[in-house]
Structures are given as structure tokens and as C-alpha cells.
């Protein structure tokens, strides 16, 4: 921070952790982009925005680095990611604390976010020995057919504020073992955690010793900096996480130049609660999914579709759970809900609750609290909104702790309500009836990329492919075979005979 500015507690602590993590003070104390803490609203750092020349130079350096990195054997590339995992393990408490200070998460969720980064590194190290294709039977005698997977090129990673570092790790760990170079454009709301994470990767690169210069860079700024990555044809894949509006802006531009896209966009996630469900278990799962991270997860539970026979009993339990969830400073150990990210998030929450009230919705909670202690920060009590039907207000994503509760009579009606929104990210059913659970998971059930039984829609682990359908973007990241998006596939046919039979019996006799 410039010496003329008053330095608050959060800024002072963030500065200490950044230095502890090895980030050069000049990187977080000078520049035009101010990082704020949602805990107090105070400025906690100033960083330089990457200009066009910086972005072009970074893309050029990444392209050069790719040309040598692609020839490093994949298991050796895995060694770099193993070292990154070691750095993350060592820095876990410090980096997690920085996530709390910059994104407002409670300690347990911040630690969980760093653990997720470590997990994907472990996964990627193992995967670096398993980037295998198929051998396929050919119709021609004396031939062999196979597919091979090759590194793709430069990968651009654009991330959102609410998982300021884990989303980068999902992409970076896979891209690096797949032989790609990476350019990261973090959210303009969370540049400090990005600089700290990048420093850890640079430390891993230094220990590794063979990483080409330019293999990984971080580019600071807003959407215009992200747009440079989207427009540059040297960037072969853009993995972009954020709002559906962002996806709508970048998707056509990537399609125009035939670049690959992984789009991880918004969600309007629902759970169906059936009469046979354990209401205690459902209440606990719903409480975490709807209130965790103050409703600022892409997978946060936003709609609850409850059978009419248990509606009153579940609502009683939920009201009690909501009343007991402590809203406050995320640095305090009793806190379960920290602040909203900024004033705009609070305004969006208020507008949605006002609209719900005009539609006859019964709203409990949703008030601003702690305004005297933190006049420049936005803490809210989580809101439960009972709606007679799934009105338009419940059909869009409001990135705040609002849970719309609606009734259903039969499962087909519940599934219709469940699927009749634009998004298709994460979903759950709570039931002890096998047939209901299986129907929810079947082709005529949930239309989301994530469909769960007796657990909430949020809190995915990295072993599965993560992503959604419809307005949630269609991308897949993390586990399963998501790695294939970071490589190009070649089909190879080898003739080891002395003849030249043509496929499909075609003859071309000279
Ligand atoms: P946002 O769309 O405002 O910004 C996300 C990122 O995209 C930022 O880095 C931003 O600078 C960049 N960006 C925005 N417009 C761009 C453009 N036209 N060209 C290039 N880059 C652009 O989102 P946010 O407020 O940071 O995050 C919240 C949203 O992200 C919610 O909708 C949430 O559901 C979604 N999200 C989705 C996932 C997922 O995996 N599906 C994960 C986390 C968050």
C-alpha cells in the first residue's frame, strides 16, 4: 500500500502472509488495481494491471515454453506437479488465511480449498503415467490402429472470485502434466491469492530445475485482460469459470477461431426432498449447501422442492438451523457465514428478496447485520423464502444465501420443476426409496452435470469430472477423463505388411 494510505488490520496481516509466502512486496504494494477484503471493506493491496504488451509477451513466452515442455516425458512433468503439491502442503495454513482475508471464507472452507489444490496435484501426478489411448482393431490385414494423446498448446485459465485458487489448480495441475503452458487471469477481486499461488508454483519450478521460462504466468486485470487470452489464436484452450454472462461473451469468440473452451458457469441448483427422507440428515445437508460460503458457491443450493406431506416439518427444522448459523467475521472460530464479496452482491440479494416479496413470497432472514462494526462490508443473515410456485425470481442465479422453498405432490411434478430452469450444474434428491433415487439419476431425472442422493449439491471432490449442462456451460474439469480436453488426439494407422489394402474395399489399381 502507498504510505499515504491508512493501513487496517486486515491489510497488515495480508501483507505479512504475502511476504511469508515469498511474494515480492513490490508486487502487492504498488499499482492501479486495489484488492479489498470483504471482511472490513478495506483496501489490502495494490497490484499492477497487465497491459497489452505484458499479455502479448506472456503469450509469446508460453508458446515458446510449450515447444520444449511438450517433449518432456509426461511422468517427468508429473514431478513438477508433485513439487507444487509439496509447496502447497507446506504453505497450506498461510495460503488458506490469505483466502479468508481476500475472499471472506471461514477458516475451514479456506483450508478445504487448499486441500482441494493438493488433492488435484496428487491426482495429476498419478495421471501423468496414464495419459493413454486405445489400440483399435482394424479391418485391414497386417495393420495396427491406435490413438495417441499429445500436448495441446497454451492454455488460458480465467477464474472467479469465489474459488480464487482451487479452480486454477484444477486446470493447472492437469494442463502441466498434459504438456501445456498456462496463463492465468484470476478474478480482479482476488489478485493477491493468485500472486501468492503463482509464487508457490515458481518455487516448485525452481526446485524442479527443468521448467522452461514462461511455462506459467499470471496476468492481472479485469475482463479486458481475459479478453486478450480469448482473442489470441496462440491460446488453444480457454478454461473460463464465472457467470453465465461471461460465458456468453467468450464462447462465440472462441468458436469463431475454433479454439477449445471449457466453460464453468453459474448454477441454480435444487434439491428434492421426498417423504421417506431422513429429515435430520436432509436439514444438515441443506444447511451446508445453502448457507456455506454465504451462498457464494456455483453449486450452492438455491431451490428446495419439498413433498407437501413433510413441508411443514422440514421448514421447522430449517428455520431452527438458519437461526443458529452464526454470521460474522470469518476470522472468528464460531462463524459459519462470512461476508458477501461486495456491495453489488448485497444489492443483488436485496433486489431478489424485494421481488420475491412482491410475488407473495414469505421471507425469513436476509437482513444486513454488523453494519455498525463493519460499515464498508456486507454481512447478511441467510434467507429462506417460501414460494407458492417456482416464479421467475427463483429461476435465475442470485449469488447470495437465498433458499427458495416450494411444495410438490408427485415426483414427476418435482422433476419438472427441478429441470425447468436455464442452469444445469448440481442437484440432489433426499429419499430412502430406491426407485425415487434411481429415477432421479436416470435419463428422465436430473438434467445436471452433478446429481447426488442423500447429500447436498455442493462440496464436490476432485476424483469426478466437475461441470454442468445448459447455461452452466457444458465444461468438465478435475477428475475422470477431464484431462482429455487439455490434449489433442491423433489416430494412427500403421501398415506392417507388404501390401496396401484400402479401407472399405476401395480399389485404386494403377
Ligand atoms: P464473473 O463472470 O464476474 O468473473 C469471472 C472471471 O471472468 C473474472 O476473472 C472476470 O474478470 C472474467 N471475465 C468476465 N467477463 C469476461 C469477458 N467478457 N471476457 C474475458 N473474461 C471475462 O464471475 P464472478 O462474480 O467472479 O464469479 C461468480 C460466478 O461464477 C457465479 O455465477 C458462479 O456460479 C460462477 N462460478 C462457476 C463455477 C463452476 O465451476 N461452474 C465455479 C465458481 C464460480
Coordinates of C-alpha atoms and ligand atoms in Angstrom, one line a residue:
X1 CA 0.0 0.0 0.0
X2 CA 1.1 3.6 -0.6
X3 CA 2.5 5.2 2.5
X4 CA -0.2 7.9 2.4
X5 CA -3.0 5.4 3.0
X6 CA -4.2 4.2 6.4
X7 CA -3.4 0.6 6.8
X8 CA -6.0 -1.5 8.6
X9 CA -5.6 -4.8 10.5
X10 CA -6.6 -7.0 7.6
X11 CA -4.2 -5.2 5.2
X12 CA -1.4 -5.5 7.6
X13 CA -2.0 -9.2 8.1
X14 CA -2.4 -9.9 4.4
X15 CA 0.9 -8.1 3.8
X16 CA 2.6 -10.3 6.4
X17 CA 1.3 -13.5 4.9
X18 CA 2.2 -12.4 1.3
X19 CA 5.8 -11.8 2.4
X20 CA 5.8 -15.1 4.4
X21 CA 4.7 -16.9 1.2
X22 CA 7.6 -15.3 -0.7
X23 CA 5.7 -12.7 -2.7
X24 CA 7.8 -9.6 -3.5
X25 CA 6.4 -6.6 -1.7
X26 CA 6.6 -4.6 -4.9
X27 CA 4.0 -7.0 -6.5
X28 CA 1.3 -6.2 -3.9
X29 CA 2.0 -2.7 -2.8
X30 CA 2.1 -0.7 -6.0
X31 CA -0.3 -0.5 -8.9
X32 CA -3.7 0.6 -10.1
X33 CA -5.9 -2.4 -9.1
X34 CA -6.9 -2.3 -5.5
X35 CA -7.6 -5.6 -3.7
X36 CA -10.2 -5.3 -1.0
X37 CA -11.1 -7.5 1.9
X38 CA -14.8 -8.3 2.2
X39 CA -14.3 -8.7 5.9
X40 CA -14.0 -5.0 6.5
X41 CA -14.2 -3.5 3.0
X42 CA -10.7 -2.0 3.4
X43 CA -8.1 -2.0 0.7
X44 CA -5.5 -4.7 1.4
X45 CA -3.1 -4.3 -1.6
X46 CA -2.4 -2.6 -4.8
X47 CA -1.3 -4.5 -7.8
X48 CA -0.2 -3.6 -11.3
X49 CA -2.6 -4.4 -14.1
X50 CA -1.1 -6.3 -17.0
X51 CA -1.0 -4.2 -20.2
X52 CA -1.4 -5.4 -23.8
X53 CA 2.4 -5.6 -24.2
X54 CA 2.7 -7.7 -21.0
X55 CA -0.1 -10.1 -22.1
X56 CA 1.4 -10.4 -25.6
X57 CA 4.9 -11.1 -24.2
X58 CA 3.5 -13.7 -21.7
X59 CA 1.6 -15.5 -24.5
X60 CA 4.7 -15.5 -26.7
X61 CA 6.9 -16.8 -23.8
X62 CA 4.2 -19.5 -23.1
X63 CA 4.2 -20.6 -26.7
X64 CA 8.0 -20.9 -26.7
X65 CA 7.9 -22.8 -23.4
X66 CA 5.2 -25.2 -24.8
X67 CA 7.5 -26.2 -27.6
X68 CA 10.1 -27.6 -25.2
X69 CA 7.7 -28.7 -22.4
X70 CA 5.7 -31.0 -24.8
X71 CA 8.9 -33.0 -25.3
X72 CA 9.5 -33.6 -21.6
X73 CA 8.1 -37.1 -20.7
X74 CA 4.8 -36.9 -19.0
X75 CA 5.9 -38.7 -15.8
X76 CA 8.7 -36.2 -15.5
X77 CA 6.2 -33.4 -16.0
X78 CA 4.3 -35.0 -13.1
X79 CA 7.4 -34.4 -10.9
X80 CA 6.9 -30.7 -11.3
X81 CA 3.2 -31.1 -10.1
X82 CA 4.4 -33.3 -7.3
X83 CA 6.7 -30.5 -6.1
X84 CA 3.8 -28.0 -6.4
X85 CA 1.8 -30.3 -4.2
X86 CA 4.6 -30.2 -1.7
X87 CA 4.8 -26.4 -1.7
X88 CA 1.0 -26.2 -1.2
X89 CA 1.2 -28.7 1.7
X90 CA 3.9 -26.6 3.4
X91 CA 2.0 -23.3 2.7
X92 CA -1.5 -24.6 3.4
X93 CA -2.3 -22.6 6.6
X94 CA -0.8 -19.3 5.2
X95 CA -2.4 -19.5 1.8
X96 CA -5.7 -20.5 3.4
X97 CA -5.6 -17.5 5.7
X98 CA -5.0 -15.3 2.7
X99 CA -8.1 -16.8 1.1
X100 CA -10.0 -15.9 4.2
X101 CA -8.7 -12.3 4.2
X102 CA -9.3 -11.7 0.4
X103 CA -12.4 -13.8 -0.3
X104 CA -14.0 -13.8 3.2
X105 CA -14.3 -17.6 3.6
X106 CA -14.3 -19.2 7.1
X107 CA -11.1 -21.0 8.1
X108 CA -12.4 -24.5 7.5
X109 CA -13.5 -23.7 3.9
X110 CA -10.3 -21.9 3.1
X111 CA -8.3 -24.8 4.3
X112 CA -10.6 -27.1 2.3
X113 CA -9.9 -25.0 -0.8
X114 CA -6.1 -25.5 -0.4
X115 CA -6.7 -29.2 0.3
X116 CA -8.5 -29.4 -3.0
X117 CA -5.5 -28.0 -4.7
X118 CA -3.3 -30.6 -3.0
X119 CA -5.7 -33.4 -4.0
X120 CA -5.7 -32.4 -7.7
X121 CA -1.9 -32.3 -7.6
X122 CA -1.8 -35.9 -6.2
X123 CA -4.4 -37.0 -8.8
X124 CA -2.4 -35.3 -11.7
X125 CA 0.9 -37.0 -10.6
X126 CA -0.7 -40.4 -10.9
X127 CA -2.4 -39.4 -14.1
X128 CA 1.0 -38.4 -15.6
X129 CA 1.7 -42.1 -16.1
X130 CA -1.8 -42.9 -17.5
X131 CA -2.3 -40.5 -20.5
X132 CA -3.1 -43.4 -22.6
X133 CA -5.1 -44.0 -25.8
X134 CA -6.7 -47.1 -27.2
X135 CA -5.5 -49.8 -29.6
X136 CA -8.3 -50.4 -32.0
X137 CA -9.0 -53.5 -34.3
X138 CA -8.5 -52.6 -37.9
X139 CA -10.3 -54.1 -40.9
X140 CA -7.1 -54.4 -42.9
X141 CA -4.7 -57.3 -42.6
X142 CA -1.2 -56.5 -41.4
X143 CA -2.2 -53.2 -39.9
X144 CA -2.5 -51.7 -36.5
X145 CA -4.5 -48.8 -35.4
X146 CA -4.1 -46.8 -32.2
X147 CA -4.8 -43.4 -30.8
X148 CA -2.2 -41.2 -29.1
X149 CA -2.6 -38.1 -27.0
X150 CA -0.4 -35.1 -27.5
X151 CA 0.1 -31.8 -25.6
X152 CA -2.3 -29.1 -26.9
X153 CA -0.5 -25.8 -26.5
X154 CA -1.0 -22.7 -24.5
X155 CA -4.0 -22.9 -22.1
X156 CA -5.7 -19.7 -20.7
X157 CA -7.3 -20.0 -17.3
X158 CA -9.8 -17.4 -16.3
X159 CA -11.1 -17.7 -12.7
X160 CA -13.9 -16.3 -10.5
X161 CA -13.6 -14.7 -7.0
X162 CA -15.4 -17.4 -5.0
X163 CA -12.8 -20.2 -5.5
X164 CA -9.9 -17.9 -6.0
X165 CA -7.2 -20.6 -6.2
X166 CA -8.7 -24.1 -6.3
X167 CA -10.1 -23.6 -9.8
X168 CA -6.7 -22.6 -11.1
X169 CA -5.2 -25.7 -9.6
X170 CA -7.8 -28.0 -11.2
X171 CA -6.7 -26.6 -14.6
X172 CA -3.1 -26.0 -13.9
X173 CA -2.2 -29.4 -12.5
X174 CA -3.8 -31.2 -15.4
X175 CA -2.5 -28.8 -18.1
X176 CA 1.0 -29.1 -16.8
X177 CA 1.1 -32.9 -16.8
X178 CA -0.5 -32.9 -20.2
X179 CA 2.4 -30.9 -21.6
X180 CA 0.7 -27.5 -21.9
X181 CA 1.9 -24.0 -20.8
X182 CA -0.6 -21.9 -18.7
X183 CA -1.6 -18.3 -18.5
X184 CA -3.8 -17.4 -15.5
X185 CA -6.2 -14.4 -15.4
X186 CA -7.6 -14.5 -11.8
X187 CA -10.6 -12.5 -10.7
X188 CA -9.9 -8.8 -10.3
X189 CA -11.5 -9.2 -6.8
X190 CA -8.8 -11.7 -5.7
X191 CA -5.4 -10.9 -7.2
X192 CA -3.4 -11.3 -4.0
X193 CA -4.1 -15.0 -3.5
X194 CA -3.3 -15.5 -7.2
X195 CA 0.1 -13.8 -6.8
X196 CA 0.8 -16.0 -3.7
X197 CA -0.2 -19.2 -5.5
X198 CA 1.9 -18.3 -8.6
X199 CA 4.9 -17.7 -6.3
X200 CA 4.5 -21.2 -4.9
X201 CA 4.4 -22.6 -8.5
X202 CA 7.6 -20.6 -9.3
X203 CA 9.2 -22.1 -6.2
X204 CA 8.3 -25.6 -7.4
X205 CA 9.7 -24.8 -10.9
X206 CA 13.0 -23.6 -9.3
X207 CA 13.3 -26.9 -7.4
X208 CA 12.4 -28.9 -10.5
X209 CA 15.1 -27.2 -12.5
X210 CA 13.9 -28.1 -16.0
X211 CA 10.8 -26.0 -16.4
X212 CA 11.2 -23.6 -19.4
X213 CA 10.9 -19.9 -18.7
X214 CA 7.3 -18.7 -19.5
X215 CA 5.7 -22.1 -18.7
X216 CA 3.3 -20.4 -16.3
X217 CA 2.3 -16.7 -15.9
X218 CA -0.3 -14.8 -14.0
X219 CA -2.0 -11.8 -15.7
X220 CA -3.7 -9.3 -13.5
X221 CA -6.7 -7.2 -14.5
X222 CA -10.4 -7.3 -15.4
X223 CA -12.3 -8.7 -18.3
X224 CA -10.3 -6.8 -20.9
X225 CA -7.2 -8.8 -19.8
X226 CA -9.2 -12.0 -20.0
X227 CA -10.4 -10.9 -23.5
X228 CA -6.8 -10.8 -24.7
X229 CA -6.5 -14.5 -23.9
X230 CA -9.8 -15.2 -25.6
X231 CA -8.8 -13.4 -28.8
X232 CA -5.2 -14.6 -29.3
X233 CA -5.0 -17.6 -31.6
X234 CA -1.9 -18.9 -29.9
X235 CA -4.1 -19.7 -26.9
X236 CA -5.5 -23.1 -27.9
X237 CA -7.9 -23.7 -25.0
X238 CA -9.6 -21.2 -22.7
X239 CA -10.9 -22.6 -19.4
X240 CA -13.2 -19.9 -18.1
X241 CA -15.0 -20.0 -14.8
X242 CA -17.5 -17.4 -13.8
X243 CA -21.0 -16.1 -14.6
X244 CA -23.2 -17.2 -17.4
X245 CA -22.9 -13.7 -18.8
X246 CA -19.1 -14.1 -19.0
X247 CA -19.6 -17.4 -20.8
X248 CA -22.0 -15.9 -23.3
X249 CA -19.4 -13.2 -24.1
X250 CA -16.4 -15.5 -24.5
X251 CA -18.0 -18.6 -26.1
X252 CA -18.8 -17.2 -29.6
X253 CA -15.4 -15.5 -29.8
X254 CA -13.6 -18.8 -29.1
X255 CA -15.9 -20.6 -31.5
X256 CA -15.1 -18.0 -34.2
X257 CA -11.4 -19.0 -34.1
X258 CA -12.1 -22.7 -33.4
X259 CA -10.4 -22.6 -30.1
X260 CA -11.4 -25.1 -27.4
X261 CA -13.4 -23.9 -24.5
X262 CA -14.1 -25.3 -21.0
X263 CA -16.9 -23.1 -19.6
X264 CA -17.7 -23.5 -15.9
X265 CA -20.6 -21.1 -15.4
X266 CA -23.4 -20.3 -13.0
X267 CA -25.8 -22.6 -11.3
X268 CA -29.3 -22.6 -9.9
X269 CA -29.1 -25.8 -8.0
X270 CA -32.0 -27.6 -6.5
X271 CA -32.8 -30.5 -4.1
X272 CA -35.9 -32.6 -4.0
X273 CA -36.9 -33.8 -0.5
X274 CA -39.2 -36.9 -0.6
X275 CA -41.5 -38.2 2.2
X276 CA -39.2 -41.1 3.1
X277 CA -36.1 -38.8 3.6
X278 CA -34.3 -38.6 6.9
X279 CA -35.2 -35.0 7.8
X280 CA -32.3 -34.7 10.2
X281 CA -29.8 -35.7 7.6
X282 CA -31.5 -33.5 4.9
X283 CA -31.6 -30.5 7.2
X284 CA -27.8 -30.8 7.9
X285 CA -27.0 -31.2 4.2
X286 CA -29.3 -28.4 3.1
X287 CA -27.9 -26.0 5.8
X288 CA -24.3 -26.5 4.5
X289 CA -25.3 -26.4 0.8
X290 CA -27.5 -23.3 1.1
X291 CA -25.6 -21.3 3.7
X292 CA -22.0 -22.4 3.3
X293 CA -19.6 -19.8 1.7
X294 CA -22.6 -17.4 2.4
X295 CA -24.3 -18.9 -0.7
X296 CA -21.4 -17.9 -2.9
X297 CA -20.6 -21.3 -4.5
X298 CA -21.5 -22.2 -8.0
X299 CA -23.0 -25.3 -6.5
X300 CA -24.9 -23.6 -3.7
X301 CA -28.4 -24.9 -3.1
X302 CA -30.8 -22.2 -4.2
X303 CA -34.1 -24.1 -4.7
X304 CA -35.7 -26.7 -2.4
X305 CA -38.6 -28.8 -3.7
X306 CA -40.3 -30.5 -0.8
X307 CA -43.1 -33.0 -0.7
X308 CA -46.3 -31.4 0.7
X309 CA -46.5 -34.1 3.5
X310 CA -43.2 -33.1 5.1
X311 CA -43.1 -29.4 4.0
X312 CA -44.1 -28.1 7.4
X313 CA -41.8 -30.4 9.4
X314 CA -38.8 -29.7 7.3
X315 CA -39.4 -26.0 7.4
X316 CA -39.5 -26.0 11.2
X317 CA -36.1 -27.7 11.2
X318 CA -34.6 -25.4 8.6
X319 CA -35.8 -22.3 10.5
X320 CA -34.1 -23.6 13.6
X321 CA -30.9 -24.3 11.6
X322 CA -31.0 -20.9 10.0
X323 CA -31.5 -19.2 13.3
X324 CA -28.5 -20.9 14.8
X325 CA -26.0 -20.3 12.0
X326 CA -23.6 -17.6 13.1
X327 CA -23.0 -14.7 10.7
X328 CA -19.8 -12.8 11.4
X329 CA -16.1 -12.1 10.9
X330 CA -14.7 -15.2 9.2
X331 CA -11.6 -14.9 11.3
X332 CA -13.6 -15.9 14.4
X333 CA -13.9 -19.6 15.0
X334 CA -17.7 -19.7 15.7
X335 CA -18.6 -18.0 12.4
X336 CA -20.3 -20.2 9.8
X337 CA -21.3 -17.4 7.3
X338 CA -18.8 -14.7 6.4
X339 CA -19.5 -11.6 4.3
X340 CA -20.8 -11.2 0.8
X341 CA -18.0 -10.3 -1.6
X342 CA -19.1 -6.6 -2.1
X343 CA -21.8 -4.0 -2.1
X344 CA -23.0 -5.1 -5.6
X345 CA -23.6 -8.7 -4.2
X346 CA -25.7 -7.2 -1.4
X347 CA -27.7 -5.0 -3.8
X348 CA -28.5 -8.1 -6.0
X349 CA -29.6 -10.0 -2.9
X350 CA -31.9 -7.2 -1.8
X351 CA -33.4 -6.8 -5.2
X352 CA -34.2 -10.6 -5.4
X353 CA -35.8 -10.6 -1.9
X354 CA -37.8 -7.5 -2.8
X355 CA -39.0 -9.1 -6.0
X356 CA -39.9 -12.3 -4.1
X357 CA -42.0 -10.3 -1.5
X358 CA -43.9 -8.6 -4.3
X359 CA -44.8 -12.0 -5.7
X360 CA -46.2 -13.0 -2.3
X361 CA -43.1 -14.9 -1.1
X362 CA -42.7 -15.3 2.7
X363 CA -39.2 -14.2 3.5
X364 CA -37.4 -15.1 6.7
X365 CA -33.9 -13.6 7.2
X366 CA -32.0 -11.7 4.5
X367 CA -31.2 -8.7 6.7
X368 CA -27.9 -6.8 6.7
X369 CA -26.1 -7.2 10.0
X370 CA -22.9 -5.9 11.6
X371 CA -23.2 -2.7 9.7
X372 CA -22.0 -0.6 12.7
X373 CA -18.9 -2.7 13.2
X374 CA -18.1 -3.0 9.5
X375 CA -19.8 -0.1 7.7
X376 CA -17.9 -0.9 4.4
X377 CA -18.6 -4.6 4.5
X378 CA -21.8 -6.6 3.7
X379 CA -22.9 -9.3 6.2
X380 CA -26.4 -10.8 5.8
X381 CA -28.5 -13.3 7.6
X382 CA -29.3 -16.2 5.3
X383 CA -32.8 -16.0 3.8
X384 CA -35.5 -18.7 3.5
X385 CA -38.2 -17.8 1.0
X386 CA -41.4 -19.8 0.8
X387 CA -43.0 -19.6 -2.7
X388 CA -46.3 -21.0 -3.8
X389 CA -44.8 -21.8 -7.2
X390 CA -41.5 -21.6 -8.9
X391 CA -41.8 -17.9 -10.0
X392 CA -39.3 -16.2 -12.3
X393 CA -37.4 -14.8 -9.3
X394 CA -36.4 -18.4 -8.4
X395 CA -35.4 -19.3 -12.0
X396 CA -32.2 -17.3 -12.0
X397 CA -29.0 -17.4 -10.0
X398 CA -28.6 -14.8 -7.3
X399 CA -25.1 -15.2 -5.8
X400 CA -26.1 -14.9 -2.2
X401 CA -27.6 -17.1 0.6
X402 CA -31.2 -17.2 -0.5
X403 CA -33.1 -20.6 -0.5
X404 CA -36.5 -20.7 -2.2
X405 CA -38.7 -23.4 -0.8
X406 CA -41.6 -24.9 -2.8
X407 CA -44.0 -27.8 -2.5
X408 CA -44.6 -30.7 -4.8
X409 CA -47.2 -33.5 -4.8
X410 CA -45.7 -36.2 -7.1
X411 CA -42.1 -36.9 -8.3
X412 CA -42.8 -36.2 -11.9
X413 CA -44.0 -32.7 -11.0
X414 CA -40.9 -32.3 -8.8
X415 CA -38.6 -33.3 -11.6
X416 CA -40.4 -30.9 -14.0
X417 CA -39.8 -28.0 -11.5
X418 CA -36.3 -29.2 -11.0
X419 CA -35.3 -29.2 -14.6
X420 CA -37.3 -26.2 -15.8
X421 CA -34.6 -23.6 -15.2
X422 CA -31.8 -22.4 -17.5
X423 CA -28.9 -23.8 -15.5
X424 CA -27.9 -27.4 -15.1
X425 CA -25.0 -27.6 -12.7
X426 CA -25.6 -29.6 -9.5
X427 CA -28.6 -31.3 -7.9
X428 CA -29.7 -33.7 -5.1
X429 CA -32.5 -35.9 -4.0
X430 CA -33.2 -36.9 -0.4
X431 CA -35.0 -40.2 -0.3
X432 CA -34.8 -43.7 1.2
X433 CA -36.9 -45.1 -1.7
X434 CA -34.6 -46.8 -4.2
X435 CA -37.0 -46.2 -7.1
X436 CA -37.1 -42.5 -6.5
X437 CA -33.3 -42.2 -6.2
X438 CA -32.8 -44.3 -9.4
X439 CA -35.3 -42.2 -11.3
X440 CA -33.6 -39.0 -10.3
X441 CA -30.3 -40.4 -11.6
X442 CA -31.8 -41.8 -14.8
X443 CA -32.1 -40.2 -18.3
X444 CA -35.5 -38.8 -17.3
X445 CA -34.3 -37.5 -14.0
X446 CA -32.0 -34.6 -13.1
X447 CA -30.6 -32.8 -16.2
X448 CA -27.5 -31.6 -14.3
X449 CA -23.8 -32.5 -14.6
X450 CA -23.8 -33.4 -10.9
X451 CA -26.7 -35.4 -9.4
X452 CA -26.4 -36.7 -5.8
X453 CA -28.5 -38.8 -3.5
X454 CA -28.8 -38.0 0.2
X455 CA -26.0 -35.4 0.1
X456 CA -26.3 -31.8 -0.9
X457 CA -25.3 -30.4 -4.4
X458 CA -22.2 -28.6 -3.2
X459 CA -18.8 -29.8 -2.0
X460 CA -17.6 -32.0 -4.9
X461 CA -14.4 -34.0 -4.6
X462 CA -11.8 -33.9 -7.3
X463 CA -11.9 -37.5 -8.5
X464 CA -15.1 -37.0 -10.5
X465 CA -15.5 -34.8 -13.6
X466 CA -16.9 -31.4 -12.5
X467 CA -19.2 -29.3 -14.6
X468 CA -22.7 -28.7 -15.7
X469 CA -25.1 -28.6 -18.7
X470 CA -27.2 -25.9 -20.3
X471 CA -26.4 -22.3 -19.1
X472 CA -23.9 -23.8 -16.7
X473 CA -21.6 -24.1 -19.7
X474 CA -21.1 -27.8 -20.5
X475 CA -17.4 -27.9 -19.5
X476 CA -15.8 -30.6 -17.4
X477 CA -12.7 -30.2 -15.1
X478 CA -10.8 -32.1 -12.5
X479 CA -11.2 -35.9 -12.3
X480 CA -12.4 -38.8 -14.5
X481 CA -11.2 -38.2 -18.1
X482 CA -11.4 -34.4 -18.0
X483 CA -7.7 -34.4 -18.9
X484 CA -8.5 -35.2 -22.5
X485 CA -9.6 -31.5 -23.0
X486 CA -6.0 -30.4 -22.4
X487 CA -4.6 -32.7 -25.1
X488 CA -5.1 -33.4 -28.8
X489 CA -5.9 -36.8 -30.0
X490 CA -4.3 -38.4 -33.1
X491 CA -5.5 -41.6 -34.7
X492 CA -2.5 -43.6 -36.1
X493 CA -2.7 -46.5 -38.6
X494 CA 0.5 -48.5 -39.2
X495 CA 0.9 -50.9 -42.1
X496 CA 3.4 -53.6 -41.2
X497 CA 2.6 -55.8 -44.3
X498 CA 4.0 -55.6 -47.8
X499 CA 0.5 -54.9 -49.3
X500 CA -1.6 -51.8 -49.4
X501 CA -5.3 -52.9 -48.9
X502 CA -7.6 -49.8 -48.8
X503 CA -10.4 -49.5 -46.3
X504 CA -14.0 -50.2 -47.2
X505 CA -12.6 -52.5 -50.1
X506 CA -11.8 -49.5 -52.3
X507 CA -9.6 -50.4 -55.3
X508 CA -7.2 -47.9 -56.9
X509 CA -5.1 -50.2 -59.2
X510 CA -2.5 -48.3 -61.2
Ligands
LIG1 P1 -17.6 -13.1 -13.3 O1 -18.2 -13.7 -14.5 O2 -17.9 -11.7 -12.9 O3 -16.0 -13.1 -13.5 C1 -15.3 -14.4 -13.6 C2 -14.0 -14.1 -14.4 O4 -14.3 -13.9 -15.8 C3 -13.2 -12.9 -13.9 O5 -11.8 -13.3 -13.9 C4 -13.5 -11.9 -14.9 O6 -12.5 -10.9 -15.0 C5 -13.6 -12.7 -16.2 N1 -14.4 -12.1 -17.2 C6 -15.7 -11.6 -17.1 N2 -16.2 -11.2 -18.3 C7 -15.2 -11.5 -19.2 C8 -15.1 -11.4 -20.6 N3 -16.1 -10.8 -21.3 N4 -14.0 -11.8 -21.2 C9 -13.0 -12.4 -20.5 N5 -13.0 -12.5 -19.2 C10 -14.1 -12.1 -18.5 O7 -17.9 -14.1 -12.1 P2 -17.6 -13.9 -10.5 O8 -18.5 -12.9 -10.0 O9 -16.1 -13.8 -10.3 O10 -18.0 -15.4 -10.0 C11 -19.3 -15.8 -9.7 C12 -19.9 -16.6 -10.8 O11 -19.0 -17.7 -11.2 C13 -21.2 -17.2 -10.4 O12 -22.1 -17.1 -11.5 C14 -20.8 -18.7 -10.1 O13 -21.9 -19.6 -10.2 C15 -19.8 -18.9 -11.2 N6 -18.9 -20.0 -10.8 C16 -19.0 -21.1 -11.6 C17 -18.2 -22.2 -11.2 C18 -18.2 -23.5 -12.0 O14 -17.3 -24.3 -11.8 N7 -19.3 -23.8 -12.7 C19 -17.2 -22.1 -10.2 C20 -17.2 -20.9 -9.5 C21 -18.0 -19.8 -9.8

